[in-house]
Amino acid sequence: MTSLLSELVADHAALVASIPAFPEQPASARGWTLGGEHICHQADDLTIMVLDTLPGVLQPPHDHAMTAIIGVFQGQEDQRFYARSDTGVSLTRQRSLLPGDTIVLGENAIHAISAPADRPARAVHVYFGDIYAVDRSLFHPDTLQAHPYTGDRYDEFCRPDPDTATATG
Ligand SMILES: [Fe+2]
């Protein structure tokens, strides 16, 4: 699957040309404007989606409780990786993904995503399970303590991205 995704995003220009732009997204309850998503496939053993990441928002650290792979085909998706610690999680490294780049996130991986001010990201996200059906964790952006993942808590834990000048909430 990883090599298939790598092949797919290697021709990122073709994906840009063939995947329509998402309609403008409404602001969340707390005023964040996150990127749209389109679910291409959802089953017990596999979820595939196209996900946009918009500038201005530092999305909260979270896990997936399953292996995931990401392939970027437009813009830049900034990744922050975390490791579990005695008190929650701690930031370990960062990486910016550009068109054609793929990464594999192991079953226990924890990451947070954002996009730089001038380059919203579009990427294919693949999860080796039903990402909408599993119990997983979100981490508070300040305390880095774990909490059960909910959509409302994801919204609550978003913060203005200090690396951009276009924060929305
Ligand atoms: Fe994620």
PDB file of C-alpha atoms and ligand atoms in Angstrom:
ATOM      1  CA  MET A   1       0.000   0.000   0.000  1.00  0.00           C
ATOM      2  CA  THR A   2       2.838   2.389   0.837  1.00  0.00           C
ATOM      3  CA  SER A   3       4.457   1.893  -2.551  1.00  0.00           C
ATOM      4  CA  LEU A   4       1.090   2.321  -4.250  1.00  0.00           C
ATOM      5  CA  LEU A   5       0.577   5.631  -2.466  1.00  0.00           C
ATOM      6  CA  SER A   6       4.110   6.699  -3.345  1.00  0.00           C
ATOM      7  CA  GLU A   7       3.420   5.935  -6.999  1.00  0.00           C
ATOM      8  CA  LEU A   8       0.143   7.793  -6.817  1.00  0.00           C
ATOM      9  CA  VAL A   9       1.539  11.031  -5.372  1.00  0.00           C
ATOM     10  CA  ALA A  10       4.698  10.866  -7.505  1.00  0.00           C
ATOM     11  CA  ASP A  11       2.476  12.213 -10.294  1.00  0.00           C
ATOM     12  CA  HIS A  12       1.084  14.916  -8.023  1.00  0.00           C
ATOM     13  CA  ALA A  13       0.291  17.197 -10.937  1.00  0.00           C
ATOM     14  CA  ALA A  14      -2.178  14.609 -12.223  1.00  0.00           C
ATOM     15  CA  LEU A  15      -3.886  14.473  -8.834  1.00  0.00           C
ATOM     16  CA  VAL A  16      -4.081  18.249  -8.637  1.00  0.00           C
ATOM     17  CA  ALA A  17      -5.679  18.272 -12.086  1.00  0.00           C
ATOM     18  CA  SER A  18      -8.143  15.469 -11.408  1.00  0.00           C
ATOM     19  CA  ILE A  19      -9.293  16.015  -7.806  1.00  0.00           C
ATOM     20  CA  PRO A  20     -11.721  18.934  -7.591  1.00  0.00           C
ATOM     21  CA  ALA A  21     -11.195  21.661  -5.026  1.00  0.00           C
ATOM     22  CA  PHE A  22     -13.428  21.310  -2.006  1.00  0.00           C
ATOM     23  CA  PRO A  23     -16.121  23.910  -1.446  1.00  0.00           C
ATOM     24  CA  GLU A  24     -15.259  26.598   1.077  1.00  0.00           C
ATOM     25  CA  GLN A  25     -15.530  25.154   4.556  1.00  0.00           C
ATOM     26  CA  PRO A  26     -17.715  26.725   7.243  1.00  0.00           C
ATOM     27  CA  ALA A  27     -16.041  27.829  10.460  1.00  0.00           C
ATOM     28  CA  SER A  28     -16.291  25.453  13.402  1.00  0.00           C
ATOM     29  CA  ALA A  29     -18.200  26.183  16.599  1.00  0.00           C
ATOM     30  CA  ARG A  30     -15.108  27.959  17.935  1.00  0.00           C
ATOM     31  CA  GLY A  31     -14.293  29.793  14.733  1.00  0.00           C
ATOM     32  CA  TRP A  32     -11.630  27.545  13.228  1.00  0.00           C
ATOM     33  CA  THR A  33     -11.611  26.951   9.512  1.00  0.00           C
ATOM     34  CA  LEU A  34     -10.112  23.553   8.882  1.00  0.00           C
ATOM     35  CA  GLY A  35      -9.696  21.928   5.487  1.00  0.00           C
ATOM     36  CA  GLY A  36     -12.368  19.812   3.922  1.00  0.00           C
ATOM     37  CA  GLU A  37     -12.201  16.053   3.604  1.00  0.00           C
ATOM     38  CA  HIS A  38     -13.610  13.537   1.171  1.00  0.00           C
ATOM     39  CA  ILE A  39     -13.884   9.901   2.141  1.00  0.00           C
ATOM     40  CA  CYS A  40     -12.948   7.747  -0.834  1.00  0.00           C
ATOM     41  CA  HIS A  41     -13.295   4.390   0.942  1.00  0.00           C
ATOM     42  CA  GLN A  42     -14.444   3.357   4.413  1.00  0.00           C
ATOM     43  CA  ALA A  43     -14.480  -0.232   5.648  1.00  0.00           C
ATOM     44  CA  ASP A  44     -13.514  -2.147   8.775  1.00  0.00           C
ATOM     45  CA  ASP A  45      -9.997  -2.697   7.468  1.00  0.00           C
ATOM     46  CA  LEU A  46      -9.297   0.439   5.434  1.00  0.00           C
ATOM     47  CA  THR A  47     -10.202   4.126   5.283  1.00  0.00           C
ATOM     48  CA  ILE A  48      -8.957   6.353   2.462  1.00  0.00           C
ATOM     49  CA  MET A  49      -9.611  10.083   2.319  1.00  0.00           C
ATOM     50  CA  VAL A  50      -8.447  13.255   0.659  1.00  0.00           C
ATOM     51  CA  LEU A  51      -7.781  15.826   3.356  1.00  0.00           C
ATOM     52  CA  ASP A  52      -7.041  19.529   3.046  1.00  0.00           C
ATOM     53  CA  THR A  53      -5.055  21.337   5.744  1.00  0.00           C
ATOM     54  CA  LEU A  54      -5.473  25.106   5.796  1.00  0.00           C
ATOM     55  CA  PRO A  55      -3.068  27.714   7.181  1.00  0.00           C
ATOM     56  CA  GLY A  56      -3.634  29.465  10.475  1.00  0.00           C
ATOM     57  CA  VAL A  57      -4.538  26.565  12.731  1.00  0.00           C
ATOM     58  CA  LEU A  58      -2.276  24.312  14.732  1.00  0.00           C
ATOM     59  CA  GLN A  59      -4.387  21.181  14.967  1.00  0.00           C
ATOM     60  CA  PRO A  60      -4.056  19.153  18.177  1.00  0.00           C
ATOM     61  CA  PRO A  61      -1.827  16.116  18.659  1.00  0.00           C
ATOM     62  CA  HIS A  62      -3.728  12.863  18.240  1.00  0.00           C
ATOM     63  CA  ASP A  63      -3.204   9.187  17.657  1.00  0.00           C
ATOM     64  CA  HIS A  64      -5.017   6.877  15.232  1.00  0.00           C
ATOM     65  CA  ALA A  65      -4.866   3.484  17.020  1.00  0.00           C
ATOM     66  CA  MET A  66      -3.860   1.940  13.682  1.00  0.00           C
ATOM     67  CA  THR A  67      -1.150   2.296  11.069  1.00  0.00           C
ATOM     68  CA  ALA A  68      -1.622   5.230   8.726  1.00  0.00           C
ATOM     69  CA  ILE A  69       0.145   6.509   5.627  1.00  0.00           C
ATOM     70  CA  ILE A  70       0.003   9.997   4.182  1.00  0.00           C
ATOM     71  CA  GLY A  71       0.913  11.133   0.680  1.00  0.00           C
ATOM     72  CA  VAL A  72       0.948  14.852  -0.100  1.00  0.00           C
ATOM     73  CA  PHE A  73       0.062  15.978  -3.621  1.00  0.00           C
ATOM     74  CA  GLN A  74      -0.247  19.754  -3.251  1.00  0.00           C
ATOM     75  CA  GLY A  75       1.101  22.456  -0.933  1.00  0.00           C
ATOM     76  CA  GLN A  76       2.902  21.643   2.290  1.00  0.00           C
ATOM     77  CA  GLU A  77       1.695  19.584   5.255  1.00  0.00           C
ATOM     78  CA  ASP A  78       3.733  20.276   8.384  1.00  0.00           C
ATOM     79  CA  GLN A  79       3.990  17.347  10.770  1.00  0.00           C
ATOM     80  CA  ARG A  80       4.862  17.446  14.452  1.00  0.00           C
ATOM     81  CA  PHE A  81       5.564  14.053  15.987  1.00  0.00           C
ATOM     82  CA  TYR A  82       5.195  13.212  19.674  1.00  0.00           C
ATOM     83  CA  ALA A  83       6.168  10.334  21.943  1.00  0.00           C
ATOM     84  CA  ARG A  84       4.354   9.173  25.045  1.00  0.00           C
ATOM     85  CA  SER A  85       5.968  10.163  28.329  1.00  0.00           C
ATOM     86  CA  ASP A  86       5.159   9.745  32.009  1.00  0.00           C
ATOM     87  CA  THR A  87       3.152  12.957  31.978  1.00  0.00           C
ATOM     88  CA  GLY A  88       1.444  12.666  28.582  1.00  0.00           C
ATOM     89  CA  VAL A  89       3.398  13.237  25.395  1.00  0.00           C
ATOM     90  CA  SER A  90       6.377  15.303  24.332  1.00  0.00           C
ATOM     91  CA  LEU A  91       7.386  16.735  20.954  1.00  0.00           C
ATOM     92  CA  THR A  92      10.143  14.699  19.342  1.00  0.00           C
ATOM     93  CA  ARG A  93      10.574  15.993  15.794  1.00  0.00           C
ATOM     94  CA  GLN A  94       9.023  17.916  12.944  1.00  0.00           C
ATOM     95  CA  ARG A  95       8.910  17.380   9.229  1.00  0.00           C
ATOM     96  CA  SER A  96       7.387  19.269   6.316  1.00  0.00           C
ATOM     97  CA  LEU A  97       5.846  17.128   3.587  1.00  0.00           C
ATOM     98  CA  LEU A  98       5.877  18.431   0.020  1.00  0.00           C
ATOM     99  CA  PRO A  99       4.131  17.106  -3.093  1.00  0.00           C
ATOM    100  CA  GLY A 100       5.310  13.573  -3.779  1.00  0.00           C
ATOM    101  CA  ASP A 101       6.315  12.915  -0.149  1.00  0.00           C
ATOM    102  CA  THR A 102       4.823  10.026   1.837  1.00  0.00           C
ATOM    103  CA  ILE A 103       5.184   9.000   5.473  1.00  0.00           C
ATOM    104  CA  VAL A 104       4.158   5.933   7.445  1.00  0.00           C
ATOM    105  CA  LEU A 105       2.745   6.473  10.934  1.00  0.00           C
ATOM    106  CA  GLY A 106       2.990   3.390  13.105  1.00  0.00           C
ATOM    107  CA  GLU A 107       0.103   2.109  15.163  1.00  0.00           C
ATOM    108  CA  ASN A 108       1.251   4.089  18.219  1.00  0.00           C
ATOM    109  CA  ALA A 109       2.264   7.265  16.407  1.00  0.00           C
ATOM    110  CA  ILE A 110       1.060  10.642  17.646  1.00  0.00           C
ATOM    111  CA  HIS A 111       1.141  13.649  15.372  1.00  0.00           C
ATOM    112  CA  ALA A 112      -0.272  17.125  14.808  1.00  0.00           C
ATOM    113  CA  ILE A 113      -0.686  18.796  11.443  1.00  0.00           C
ATOM    114  CA  SER A 114      -0.712  22.339  10.122  1.00  0.00           C
ATOM    115  CA  ALA A 115       0.072  24.196   6.918  1.00  0.00           C
ATOM    116  CA  PRO A 116       2.348  27.215   6.374  1.00  0.00           C
ATOM    117  CA  ALA A 117       0.736  30.603   5.757  1.00  0.00           C
ATOM    118  CA  ASP A 118       1.200  30.592   2.018  1.00  0.00           C
ATOM    119  CA  ARG A 119       0.559  26.937   1.160  1.00  0.00           C
ATOM    120  CA  PRO A 120      -2.526  24.972   2.146  1.00  0.00           C
ATOM    121  CA  ALA A 121      -1.931  21.242   1.855  1.00  0.00           C
ATOM    122  CA  ARG A 122      -3.834  18.535   0.027  1.00  0.00           C
ATOM    123  CA  ALA A 123      -3.010  14.929   0.835  1.00  0.00           C
ATOM    124  CA  VAL A 124      -4.287  11.371   0.635  1.00  0.00           C
ATOM    125  CA  HIS A 125      -4.591   9.869   4.124  1.00  0.00           C
ATOM    126  CA  VAL A 126      -4.864   6.074   4.372  1.00  0.00           C
ATOM    127  CA  TYR A 127      -5.746   4.273   7.630  1.00  0.00           C
ATOM    128  CA  PHE A 128      -5.523   0.512   8.079  1.00  0.00           C
ATOM    129  CA  GLY A 129      -8.891   0.247   9.776  1.00  0.00           C
ATOM    130  CA  ASP A 130     -12.073   2.248  10.174  1.00  0.00           C
ATOM    131  CA  ILE A 131     -10.706   5.512  11.573  1.00  0.00           C
ATOM    132  CA  TYR A 132     -14.206   6.662  12.484  1.00  0.00           C
ATOM    133  CA  ALA A 133     -15.006   3.562  14.547  1.00  0.00           C
ATOM    134  CA  VAL A 134     -12.063   3.292  16.949  1.00  0.00           C
ATOM    135  CA  ASP A 135     -11.432   4.777  20.358  1.00  0.00           C
ATOM    136  CA  ARG A 136      -8.422   7.051  20.145  1.00  0.00           C
ATOM    137  CA  SER A 137      -6.768   9.930  21.955  1.00  0.00           C
ATOM    138  CA  LEU A 138      -6.346  13.656  21.644  1.00  0.00           C
ATOM    139  CA  PHE A 139      -3.718  15.568  23.569  1.00  0.00           C
ATOM    140  CA  HIS A 140      -4.289  18.975  25.119  1.00  0.00           C
ATOM    141  CA  PRO A 141      -2.124  21.510  23.276  1.00  0.00           C
ATOM    142  CA  ASP A 142      -0.783  23.060  26.488  1.00  0.00           C
ATOM    143  CA  THR A 143      -0.698  20.258  29.064  1.00  0.00           C
ATOM    144  CA  LEU A 144      -0.199  17.452  26.485  1.00  0.00           C
ATOM    145  CA  GLN A 145      -2.431  15.243  28.631  1.00  0.00           C
ATOM    146  CA  ALA A 146      -4.428  12.528  26.869  1.00  0.00           C
ATOM    147  CA  HIS A 147      -8.199  12.796  26.473  1.00  0.00           C
ATOM    148  CA  PRO A 148     -10.692  10.641  24.574  1.00  0.00           C
ATOM    149  CA  TYR A 149     -10.970  11.805  20.963  1.00  0.00           C
ATOM    150  CA  THR A 150     -14.174  13.579  20.008  1.00  0.00           C
ATOM    151  CA  GLY A 151     -14.875  16.005  17.203  1.00  0.00           C
ATOM    152  CA  ASP A 152     -15.877  18.710  19.662  1.00  0.00           C
ATOM    153  CA  ARG A 153     -12.699  18.237  21.705  1.00  0.00           C
ATOM    154  CA  TYR A 154     -10.612  18.399  18.506  1.00  0.00           C
ATOM    155  CA  ASP A 155     -12.182  21.797  17.873  1.00  0.00           C
ATOM    156  CA  GLU A 156     -11.580  22.839  21.483  1.00  0.00           C
ATOM    157  CA  PHE A 157      -7.889  21.868  21.288  1.00  0.00           C
ATOM    158  CA  CYS A 158      -7.080  23.773  18.078  1.00  0.00           C
ATOM    159  CA  ARG A 159      -4.857  26.823  18.516  1.00  0.00           C
ATOM    160  CA  PRO A 160      -3.678  29.700  16.312  1.00  0.00           C
ATOM    161  CA  ASP A 161      -0.569  28.538  14.487  1.00  0.00           C
ATOM    162  CA  PRO A 162       2.321  30.695  15.741  1.00  0.00           C
ATOM    163  CA  ASP A 163       4.158  29.980  12.482  1.00  0.00           C
ATOM    164  CA  THR A 164       1.536  31.725  10.356  1.00  0.00           C
ATOM    165  CA  ALA A 165       0.100  35.203  10.284  1.00  0.00           C
ATOM    166  CA  THR A 166      -3.408  34.205   9.265  1.00  0.00           C
ATOM    167  CA  ALA A 167      -4.815  32.654  12.435  1.00  0.00           C
ATOM    168  CA  THR A 168      -8.576  32.378  12.289  1.00  0.00           C
ATOM    169  CA  GLY A 169      -9.642  31.734  15.820  1.00  0.00           C
TER     170      GLY A 169
HETATM  171 FE    FE B   1      -3.791  12.225  12.034  1.00  0.00          FE
END
